[in-house]
Amino acid sequence: MKIRNFCIIAHIDHGKSTLADRLLASTGAVTKREEREQTLDSMDLERERGITIKASSVSVIHHYAGEDYMLNFIDTPGHVDFHYEVSRALQACEGAILVVDSAQGVEAQTVANAYLAIESDLEMIPVINKIDLPGARPEEIALETEQVLGLPAEECIFTSAKTGAGIQELLDAICAKLPDPAPRKAGDEAPESDDQKTRALIFDAKYDDYRGVVVYFRLFGGKLKVGDKIRMMGTKRGFAVGELGKFKPKMTRQKEPMEAGEVGYMVASIKTLADVNIGDTITLDNDPAECALPGYQEPHPMVFCDFYPSGETQFDDLREAVTKLHINDASFTYQPTTSEALGSGFRCGFLGMLHMDIIQERLEREGNVSLVQTAPTVTYEIEQRDGVVFEITNPADLPDPSLIKEIREPMITAEIITPNKSIGDLMKLCDQRRGEYKKQQYLSETRQILDYELPLAETIYDFYDKLKSITSGYGTMDYQLNGFRRDNLVKMDILVNGTRVDALSVIVHRDKAEYRGRVLLKRLKQEIDRHLFEIPLQAAIGGKIIARETIKSVGKNVTAKCYGGDVTRKRKLLEKQKKGKERMKRVGTVDIPQEAFMAVLDTG
Ligand code: GDP
Ligand code: MG
């Protein structure tokens, strides 16, 4: 049987998952009864938020020109945080379907994903989707695709993943235009003898409560069958294949050996995800290949924050929740940490802000713990006067200022696609965030691509929201990390009732310190309830106080107001107080709620 391996890439919301569903339905892989929206988005959070977080792969059969074709395809996430998921999916494919919304046109992640596919030497089929929408402009968008990405407009296929229009044409084009599976990837310097050897690329893995680790692989050469003794070439670990199969889209066992070019899963009594390296090559223990397949780049966490137990949750509960979630999602990092103010917790690293939100939500939901989270920060590179250079992910770890020669911060190159009329306001925003203008280029008559270099720290929190509001939702952004750069950065400490709260320390630009300090204290004042005593709040650099506020004392119990009044109202108030307290930390004699730890993100 002929095989076609491809992934579906697009900007978020342009219809990848819906198109994937449509491909499943049109090839009869899912019966009418089983059909429900976003079959491939199986995680609860994915359905609720309507986004794809993990790439998932399926195999279906399509009949074309008198032959059966096995189509293995991978639906990928579009959000910028999950680029690494896309790039590893691409490694397993020869082709890519690039979906573009016919009402929205080319967006930032359309461009970014298309470049990833071009870099991986994939054959691309441009698909202009949602042609059923009243505002659809398929011909115009096809031209835009040609102009920006160099994909010929006449090769675009017009579809509606909703009505099914154009889907048969797309399935035929996949069979006709995408290449046969390549025996090995370009750039591989393996000896010729390796071509016949069994080599499979691990492009994903997930933890299943019943089967242990399920490894997703793409076989580039040789065969693989149940009972084979395998070896992971990177980790040098050995296993025996217990089960092989495909996603159709349910996990379906396969008795026959897997052949070169196929995509599938294997179960091999692997206990934790830590035993599997994504990007590693599987070979046969008794007839090993000499060289591993080119892997993919490890994802690097860019945003860090601490989680501390709160309410009834103990540190051990948190540890259990974190280790368990890590078995399922190995892309976040964690290590134990202690804060003078908050006690024992974990410092975790994420691929971006959305990723951080998702991990926090999954910990609380699946791990059943109550958390206090500190404000996210980036990694800083410190050079000391004695020449020692190291990275810190926590402002509290900064050495004494007298030892520091310079502090360097991570930079990004941002590519923003925006309507012409928002250009001025966007430039103002980038300038406020210490951005450096790079270039500007027309995408069409009404839209432009704007390039800026910006400090990552200035973009992690509300930058994207601001961009969206300036452009009335039409602006989109993609970014790449671009090394470290020195600037005039200092640590600002926060004192609550005279005590320095290490979890509130933040690294800021010296010129903005006073302003940020004032904004931060105002926010803290709103978030921290009045106590029986007066609470001074101070911001300091070194020993010098640069801003201060005071929370006045309160004499009475809050519920006193309701005395003699409506009983249910009083009960509700008590419940609300209790709920709030779950996500609260006592520092000295002051109760600080979760929201206060996020106050440092308020840019005013
Ligand atoms: P993804 O983020 O690229 O995976 O996009 P989704 O598949 O989740 O789709 C985003 C939204 O667009 C959903 O509300 C879909 O129902 C809708 N959608 C997808 N394809 C079509 C289409 O062809 N026509 C219309 N009208 N809506 C579509
Ligand atoms: Mg999706």
XYZ file of C-alpha atoms and ligand atoms in Angstrom:
633
model
C 0.000 0.000 0.000
C 1.221 3.512 -0.752
C 1.844 5.773 2.200
C 1.537 9.530 2.667
C 2.807 11.143 5.865
C 1.803 14.735 6.491
C 0.939 17.206 9.159
C -1.642 19.964 9.266
C -0.241 23.361 10.144
C -1.870 26.779 10.458
C -2.372 29.857 12.533
C -4.565 29.204 15.581
C -8.318 28.974 14.812
C -7.905 28.665 11.049
C -9.468 25.202 11.206
C -6.751 22.524 11.564
C -8.585 20.356 14.083
C -11.899 20.688 12.264
C -10.213 19.769 8.997
C -8.572 16.773 10.682
C -12.015 15.656 11.880
C -13.372 16.092 8.396
C -10.577 13.933 6.959
C -11.407 11.237 9.521
C -15.107 11.362 8.679
C -14.600 11.458 4.905
C -12.361 8.402 4.945
C -14.785 6.493 7.166
C -12.352 6.286 10.085
C -14.995 7.708 12.368
C -18.592 6.626 11.954
C -21.401 9.155 11.992
C -22.283 8.049 15.516
C -18.772 8.546 16.864
C -18.395 11.858 15.160
C -18.119 14.720 17.552
C -16.299 17.944 17.271
C -12.520 17.981 17.542
C -12.031 14.224 17.832
C -8.278 14.690 18.067
C -8.378 17.209 20.891
C -8.907 14.621 23.581
C -7.631 16.442 26.650
C -10.467 18.119 28.617
C -8.604 21.392 28.655
C -8.186 21.263 24.877
C -11.917 20.923 24.365
C -12.744 23.632 26.875
C -10.286 26.127 25.511
C -10.787 25.056 21.913
C -7.078 24.790 21.280
C -4.772 21.927 20.453
C -1.986 21.512 22.972
C -0.409 18.228 21.965
C 0.159 17.058 18.415
C -1.712 13.823 17.750
C -1.380 11.390 14.899
C -3.865 9.172 13.063
C -3.912 6.730 10.164
C -6.722 6.492 7.600
C -7.176 4.862 4.184
C -8.119 6.778 1.025
C -8.821 5.258 -2.361
C -7.298 7.208 -5.249
C -6.714 6.368 -8.942
C -7.411 2.688 -8.405
C -5.119 2.305 -5.413
C -5.374 2.373 -1.618
C -3.283 4.971 0.189
C -2.522 4.939 3.877
C -2.603 8.535 5.088
C -0.818 9.199 8.365
C -1.423 12.691 9.563
C -0.650 14.811 12.560
C -2.813 17.680 13.771
C -0.542 20.280 15.360
C -1.042 23.164 17.798
C -0.939 26.637 16.276
C -0.073 28.682 19.343
C 3.401 30.122 19.488
C 4.146 28.423 22.843
C 3.904 25.044 21.178
C 6.248 25.498 18.217
C 8.406 22.674 19.424
C 5.428 20.315 19.123
C 5.078 21.367 15.499
C 8.746 21.040 14.671
C 8.961 17.520 15.985
C 5.798 16.531 14.127
C 7.385 17.841 10.922
C 10.343 15.490 11.354
C 8.037 12.527 10.887
C 6.481 13.769 7.621
C 7.172 14.388 3.948
C 4.332 16.817 3.454
C 2.347 19.555 5.145
C -1.105 20.961 4.614
C -0.993 24.657 5.281
C -4.461 25.854 6.252
C -5.343 29.524 5.808
C -8.663 31.037 6.877
C -10.298 32.576 3.795
C -11.725 35.454 5.824
C -8.607 36.223 7.934
C -5.802 35.594 5.483
C -2.140 34.943 6.258
C -1.295 35.503 9.942
C 1.900 35.476 11.998
C 1.802 31.757 12.787
C 0.876 30.935 9.193
C 4.202 32.438 8.191
C 6.135 30.891 11.090
C 4.741 27.399 10.500
C 5.253 27.607 6.751
C 8.918 28.496 7.336
C 9.303 25.532 9.681
C 7.915 23.280 6.925
C 10.194 24.810 4.293
C 13.233 24.329 6.559
C 12.278 20.676 6.982
C 12.068 20.251 3.155
C 8.381 19.348 3.218
C 6.107 19.487 0.191
C 3.303 21.908 1.034
C -0.318 21.936 -0.085
C -1.923 25.316 0.588
C -5.558 25.039 1.658
C -7.871 28.025 1.818
C -10.489 27.020 4.393
C -13.869 28.292 5.634
C -15.095 29.181 2.126
C -18.651 28.843 3.447
C -18.260 32.017 5.530
C -20.054 35.097 4.175
C -16.820 37.121 4.445
C -14.709 34.534 2.611
C -12.294 35.896 -0.013
C -10.610 32.697 -1.233
C -9.101 34.067 -4.486
C -7.666 37.098 -2.742
C -6.197 35.015 0.092
C -4.701 32.577 -2.424
C -2.850 35.517 -3.957
C -1.708 36.633 -0.525
C -0.353 33.140 0.137
C 1.582 33.332 -3.120
C 2.917 36.795 -2.358
C 4.055 36.108 1.192
C 5.055 32.460 1.055
C 5.735 31.856 -2.611
C 3.179 29.061 -2.882
C 1.499 29.345 -6.325
C -2.060 30.653 -6.003
C -3.406 28.154 -8.559
C -2.235 25.275 -6.352
C -4.448 26.350 -3.473
C -7.351 24.057 -2.667
C -10.526 25.744 -1.464
C -12.273 23.887 1.355
C -14.864 24.173 4.035
C -14.073 21.869 6.921
C -17.587 22.664 8.099
C -19.634 21.681 5.026
C -17.122 19.252 3.528
C -16.647 21.230 0.317
C -13.314 20.533 -1.363
C -12.363 17.689 0.981
C -12.352 14.964 -1.701
C -10.202 17.191 -3.877
C -7.825 17.686 -0.956
C -7.589 13.937 -0.250
C -6.794 13.311 -3.921
C -4.168 16.055 -3.950
C -2.501 14.521 -0.883
C -2.157 11.220 -2.761
C -1.129 12.813 -6.045
C 1.207 15.554 -4.876
C 2.913 14.482 -1.678
C 5.993 12.289 -2.144
C 6.391 8.659 -1.127
C 7.982 8.241 2.302
C 11.663 9.104 2.077
C 14.015 6.374 3.292
C 16.015 8.878 5.277
C 16.091 12.572 5.913
C 18.382 15.063 4.263
C 21.499 16.018 6.172
C 21.903 12.545 7.603
C 25.471 11.298 7.242
C 24.776 7.683 8.004
C 26.624 4.982 6.027
C 24.666 3.357 3.173
C 24.381 0.097 5.104
C 22.136 1.915 7.571
C 19.419 2.321 4.904
C 18.388 -1.308 5.336
C 18.594 -1.199 9.131
C 15.643 -0.566 11.394
C 15.573 3.068 12.366
C 12.537 4.764 13.882
C 12.316 8.364 15.032
C 10.492 8.963 18.301
C 8.465 12.098 17.652
C 6.166 11.998 20.652
C 5.324 9.962 23.728
C 2.535 9.991 26.194
C 1.794 8.353 29.473
C -1.159 6.011 29.660
C -2.346 4.819 33.073
C -2.906 1.285 31.815
C -0.060 0.706 29.375
C 2.729 2.880 30.712
C 4.543 5.003 28.170
C 3.183 4.918 24.629
C 5.865 5.895 22.117
C 4.845 7.515 18.808
C 7.334 6.773 16.077
C 7.983 7.096 12.388
C 9.847 4.174 10.832
C 12.405 5.407 8.293
C 13.961 2.050 7.393
C 13.746 -1.696 8.119
C 10.881 -3.380 9.955
C 9.588 -3.550 13.472
C 7.430 -6.282 15.022
C 6.052 -7.392 18.369
C 8.696 -9.227 20.374
C 11.643 -7.355 18.816
C 14.389 -6.360 21.222
C 14.968 -2.684 20.633
C 17.586 -0.172 21.689
C 17.239 3.595 22.024
C 20.387 4.952 20.392
C 20.637 8.102 22.491
C 19.935 6.762 25.960
C 21.363 3.293 25.102
C 18.456 1.668 26.915
C 16.926 -1.617 25.802
C 13.294 -2.753 25.751
C 11.128 -5.469 24.193
C 8.240 -4.433 21.952
C 5.021 -5.571 23.637
C 2.448 -4.002 21.356
C 2.432 -2.174 18.032
C -0.392 -0.284 16.431
C -1.906 2.747 14.813
C -4.287 5.486 15.795
C -7.434 5.118 13.709
C -8.051 7.408 15.685
C -8.490 4.946 18.564
C -5.382 2.965 19.436
C -5.664 -0.134 17.249
C -3.296 -3.088 17.604
C -1.472 -4.412 14.579
C -0.132 -7.974 14.386
C 1.828 -7.597 11.127
C 5.262 -5.970 11.277
C 5.491 -2.225 10.655
C 7.185 -1.337 7.388
C 9.496 1.522 6.473
C 7.581 4.774 6.000
C 4.836 3.948 8.478
C 3.821 5.924 11.520
C 2.565 4.148 14.620
C 2.780 3.623 18.341
C 4.545 1.068 20.506
C 4.231 -0.084 24.077
C 7.315 -1.664 25.597
C 6.998 -1.753 29.405
C 8.502 1.709 29.711
C 7.655 3.056 33.139
C 8.075 6.822 32.875
C 8.440 9.449 30.192
C 11.868 10.217 31.619
C 13.052 6.954 30.027
C 12.142 8.216 26.564
C 13.884 11.023 24.737
C 11.798 12.633 22.037
C 13.979 12.822 18.936
C 15.870 9.640 19.849
C 16.238 6.789 17.318
C 14.997 3.266 17.931
C 17.015 0.465 16.342
C 17.185 -3.336 16.696
C 19.398 -4.670 19.432
C 20.754 -7.586 17.378
C 21.210 -5.665 14.111
C 21.706 -2.022 15.099
C 22.104 0.926 12.746
C 25.372 2.787 13.058
C 24.033 6.355 13.070
C 20.970 7.816 14.696
C 18.468 9.819 12.670
C 18.809 13.565 13.012
C 16.732 14.340 16.069
C 15.143 17.617 16.875
C 16.031 20.453 19.180
C 15.168 20.204 22.850
C 12.565 22.736 23.884
C 13.944 25.405 26.186
C 11.792 26.779 28.963
C 11.572 30.543 28.667
C 9.287 31.505 31.504
C 9.669 30.462 35.130
C 7.552 30.687 38.246
C 7.259 29.021 41.659
C 4.368 26.969 42.944
C 3.837 26.723 46.706
C 1.218 24.654 48.493
C -1.589 26.652 50.075
C -4.744 25.947 52.054
C -4.970 22.283 53.032
C -2.335 21.206 50.518
C 0.986 19.970 51.912
C 4.347 20.032 50.166
C 4.213 16.246 49.637
C 0.841 16.558 47.862
C 2.329 19.167 45.579
C 5.380 17.013 44.887
C 3.151 14.111 43.937
C 1.024 16.269 41.638
C 4.043 17.819 39.920
C 5.887 14.526 39.346
C 2.725 12.883 38.079
C 1.934 15.661 35.628
C 5.533 15.634 34.443
C 5.139 11.978 33.454
C 2.416 13.212 31.107
C 3.995 16.444 29.891
C 7.775 16.349 29.984
C 8.066 19.787 28.382
C 7.901 21.722 31.630
C 10.786 21.560 34.085
C 10.670 21.527 37.878
C 13.004 21.612 40.827
C 12.434 21.997 44.549
C 12.953 25.484 45.893
C 12.515 27.296 49.185
C 11.468 30.825 49.803
C 12.042 32.622 53.090
C 8.507 33.924 52.821
C 6.604 31.014 51.302
C 8.423 27.902 52.490
C 8.996 24.829 50.286
C 7.715 24.633 46.744
C 8.786 24.047 43.158
C 10.384 26.329 40.617
C 8.995 25.360 37.213
C 9.987 26.323 33.679
C 7.564 26.703 30.749
C 7.648 27.308 27.026
C 5.518 30.422 27.367
C 2.719 32.053 29.346
C -0.068 29.928 27.900
C 1.900 26.810 28.733
C 2.333 28.084 32.299
C -1.409 28.702 32.661
C -2.192 25.251 31.369
C 0.241 23.509 33.727
C -1.093 25.475 36.701
C -4.657 24.555 35.782
C -3.833 20.895 35.209
C -1.988 20.687 38.552
C -5.008 22.027 40.422
C -7.502 20.023 38.423
C -5.779 16.683 37.940
C -3.478 16.799 40.963
C -6.182 18.123 43.256
C -3.918 20.626 44.999
C -4.300 24.244 45.974
C -1.457 26.505 44.865
C 0.085 29.880 45.303
C 1.953 30.903 42.188
C 4.617 33.581 41.962
C 4.844 36.017 39.061
C 6.571 34.599 35.990
C 10.084 35.759 35.182
C 12.609 35.037 32.468
C 16.168 33.713 32.716
C 18.886 36.301 33.345
C 22.559 35.917 32.572
C 24.839 37.321 35.263
C 28.492 38.230 34.793
C 30.386 38.809 38.022
C 33.392 41.048 38.431
C 35.546 37.971 38.968
C 34.572 36.771 35.456
C 32.145 34.039 36.534
C 29.067 33.855 34.273
C 25.863 32.015 35.176
C 22.116 32.064 34.646
C 19.420 32.654 37.226
C 15.690 32.038 36.890
C 14.744 33.662 40.168
C 15.439 37.308 41.079
C 16.009 36.145 44.663
C 19.117 34.251 43.464
C 20.874 37.425 42.331
C 24.254 37.816 44.085
C 25.212 40.882 46.060
C 25.168 43.948 43.738
C 28.817 44.715 44.546
C 29.830 41.410 42.918
C 27.897 41.983 39.691
C 29.562 43.335 36.557
C 26.489 43.150 34.377
C 23.028 41.604 34.067
C 21.960 40.399 30.627
C 18.390 39.618 29.622
C 16.920 37.405 26.857
C 15.840 39.189 23.673
C 13.296 38.187 21.054
C 12.753 39.115 17.450
C 9.042 39.718 17.093
C 7.250 39.563 13.772
C 3.918 41.316 14.021
C 1.277 41.267 11.299
C -1.071 44.217 11.599
C -3.583 46.359 9.727
C -1.944 49.565 8.420
C -3.983 51.850 10.637
C -2.585 50.339 13.868
C 1.088 50.747 12.928
C 1.592 54.000 14.856
C 0.096 52.754 18.104
C 1.930 49.461 17.865
C 5.260 51.229 17.447
C 4.463 53.313 20.503
C 3.770 50.138 22.482
C 7.033 48.525 21.325
C 8.994 51.668 22.228
C 7.465 51.737 25.717
C 8.631 48.146 26.091
C 12.229 49.042 25.221
C 11.858 47.634 21.717
C 14.172 48.363 18.827
C 12.646 48.881 15.371
C 14.029 46.508 12.735
C 11.939 46.644 9.569
C 8.543 46.978 8.007
C 7.131 45.303 4.921
C 3.811 45.317 3.056
C 1.853 42.066 3.124
C -1.050 43.398 1.078
C -2.584 46.817 0.505
C -4.123 46.850 3.948
C -1.642 44.966 6.125
C 2.012 45.065 7.060
C 4.649 42.919 8.715
C 6.511 44.780 11.441
C 9.768 43.465 12.943
C 11.009 44.564 16.366
C 13.665 43.379 18.745
C 12.302 43.350 22.301
C 13.314 42.144 25.761
C 11.413 38.912 26.411
C 10.578 40.080 29.939
C 8.624 43.030 28.498
C 6.454 40.763 26.380
C 5.597 37.793 28.558
C 2.684 39.209 30.412
C 0.235 41.626 28.804
C 2.026 42.535 25.581
C -0.056 40.194 23.486
C -3.316 41.458 25.012
C -2.284 45.050 24.328
C -1.383 44.147 20.765
C -4.798 42.547 20.330
C -6.639 45.550 21.699
C -4.651 48.078 19.657
C -5.396 46.148 16.475
C -9.044 45.352 17.405
C -8.100 41.687 17.398
C -6.578 41.677 13.907
C -2.928 41.829 14.900
C -0.924 38.628 15.326
C 2.580 37.986 16.503
C 5.277 35.359 16.345
C 8.708 35.468 17.926
C 12.069 33.796 18.137
C 14.628 33.972 20.912
C 17.608 36.021 19.966
C 20.302 35.737 22.625
C 21.083 37.837 25.697
C 21.789 41.563 25.850
C 23.075 43.690 28.701
C 21.034 46.578 30.009
C 20.813 48.708 33.134
C 18.901 46.154 35.220
C 18.477 46.101 38.983
C 16.691 44.008 41.567
C 13.789 45.679 43.301
C 12.802 44.229 46.690
C 9.393 44.520 48.310
C 8.977 44.835 52.063
C 5.647 44.034 53.695
C 5.375 45.228 57.274
C 9.138 45.680 57.328
C 9.916 42.152 56.115
C 11.438 41.549 52.699
C 9.217 39.093 50.781
C 11.644 37.285 48.482
C 8.869 35.935 46.268
C 7.921 39.510 45.343
C 11.429 40.574 44.261
C 11.652 41.533 40.608
C 14.357 42.549 38.147
C 13.510 45.834 36.431
C 15.138 48.432 34.226
C 16.699 51.152 36.403
C 14.898 53.965 34.535
C 11.526 52.355 35.165
C 12.121 51.243 38.753
C 10.407 54.127 40.609
C 7.364 54.001 38.385
C 7.078 50.209 38.529
C 7.590 50.324 42.299
C 4.695 52.768 42.758
C 2.357 50.778 40.514
C 3.286 47.556 42.284
C 2.652 48.923 45.786
C -0.718 50.365 44.712
C -1.721 46.947 43.447
C -0.506 45.238 46.629
C -2.549 47.722 48.642
C -5.667 46.690 46.724
C -4.968 42.977 47.037
C -3.955 42.642 50.684
C -6.896 42.885 53.076
C -6.799 45.284 55.982
C -5.499 43.693 59.170
C -5.915 44.649 62.825
C -2.732 46.700 62.508
C -1.284 49.127 59.994
C 0.884 47.528 57.270
C 3.634 49.577 55.616
C 4.548 48.532 52.067
C 7.926 49.526 50.628
C 9.882 49.073 47.409
C 13.667 49.176 47.704
C 16.756 48.961 45.542
C 19.757 47.867 47.554
C 19.001 49.474 50.912
C 17.279 52.512 49.397
C 13.509 52.900 49.648
C 12.136 54.171 46.329
C 8.378 53.981 46.979
C 5.990 53.430 49.877
C 2.301 52.889 50.679
C 0.358 52.031 53.813
C -2.562 49.703 54.372
C -4.668 51.185 57.166
C -5.785 48.983 60.039
C -9.318 47.754 60.491
C -10.920 47.224 63.837
C -13.921 45.073 63.142
C -14.605 41.632 61.781
C -15.897 41.823 58.195
C -18.938 39.749 59.016
C -19.942 42.189 61.736
C -21.563 44.289 59.038
C -24.059 41.522 58.454
C -24.916 41.098 62.078
C -28.616 40.531 62.496
C -29.018 40.691 58.778
C -29.572 38.078 56.126
C -28.157 34.751 57.309
C -27.468 33.379 53.850
C -25.584 36.504 52.953
C -23.422 36.082 55.999
C -22.779 32.430 55.180
C -21.877 33.304 51.616
C -19.430 35.896 52.801
C -17.763 33.418 55.149
C -17.536 30.855 52.361
C -16.010 33.400 50.073
C -13.464 34.330 52.703
C -12.600 30.686 53.210
C -12.171 30.116 49.498
C -9.935 33.134 49.219
C -7.830 31.872 52.105
C -7.071 28.637 50.304
C -4.907 30.580 47.912
C -3.275 32.732 50.538
C 0.080 32.736 52.319
C 0.893 34.097 55.736
C 4.151 36.034 55.745
C 5.089 37.061 59.274
C 1.766 38.317 60.573
C 0.328 39.367 57.214
C -1.926 37.260 54.985
C -0.980 37.744 51.345
C -3.452 36.435 48.724
C -2.492 34.794 45.429
C -3.376 37.904 43.399
C -0.755 39.947 45.243
C 2.058 37.746 43.930
C 0.997 38.688 40.422
C 1.054 42.398 41.227
C 4.624 42.725 39.957
C 3.315 42.070 36.465
C 1.197 45.181 36.474
C 2.950 47.565 34.129
C 0.636 50.468 34.859
P -7.457 25.202 14.906
O -7.092 26.105 16.030
O -6.687 25.555 13.661
O -7.361 23.744 15.235
O -8.971 25.540 14.548
P -10.296 24.736 14.884
O -10.406 23.518 14.014
O -10.364 24.532 16.350
O -11.400 25.758 14.358
C -11.562 27.055 14.879
C -12.990 27.506 14.701
O -13.297 27.652 13.315
C -14.022 26.526 15.246
O -15.043 27.262 15.847
C -14.518 25.792 14.016
O -15.828 25.332 14.173
C -14.425 26.871 12.967
N -14.230 26.327 11.603
C -13.263 25.471 11.198
N -13.376 25.210 9.874
C -14.446 25.928 9.430
C -15.070 26.096 8.147
O -14.679 25.534 7.125
N -16.127 26.949 8.097
C -16.610 27.604 9.183
N -17.656 28.412 9.034
N -16.044 27.468 10.398
C -14.977 26.649 10.532
Mg -6.625 22.723 16.889
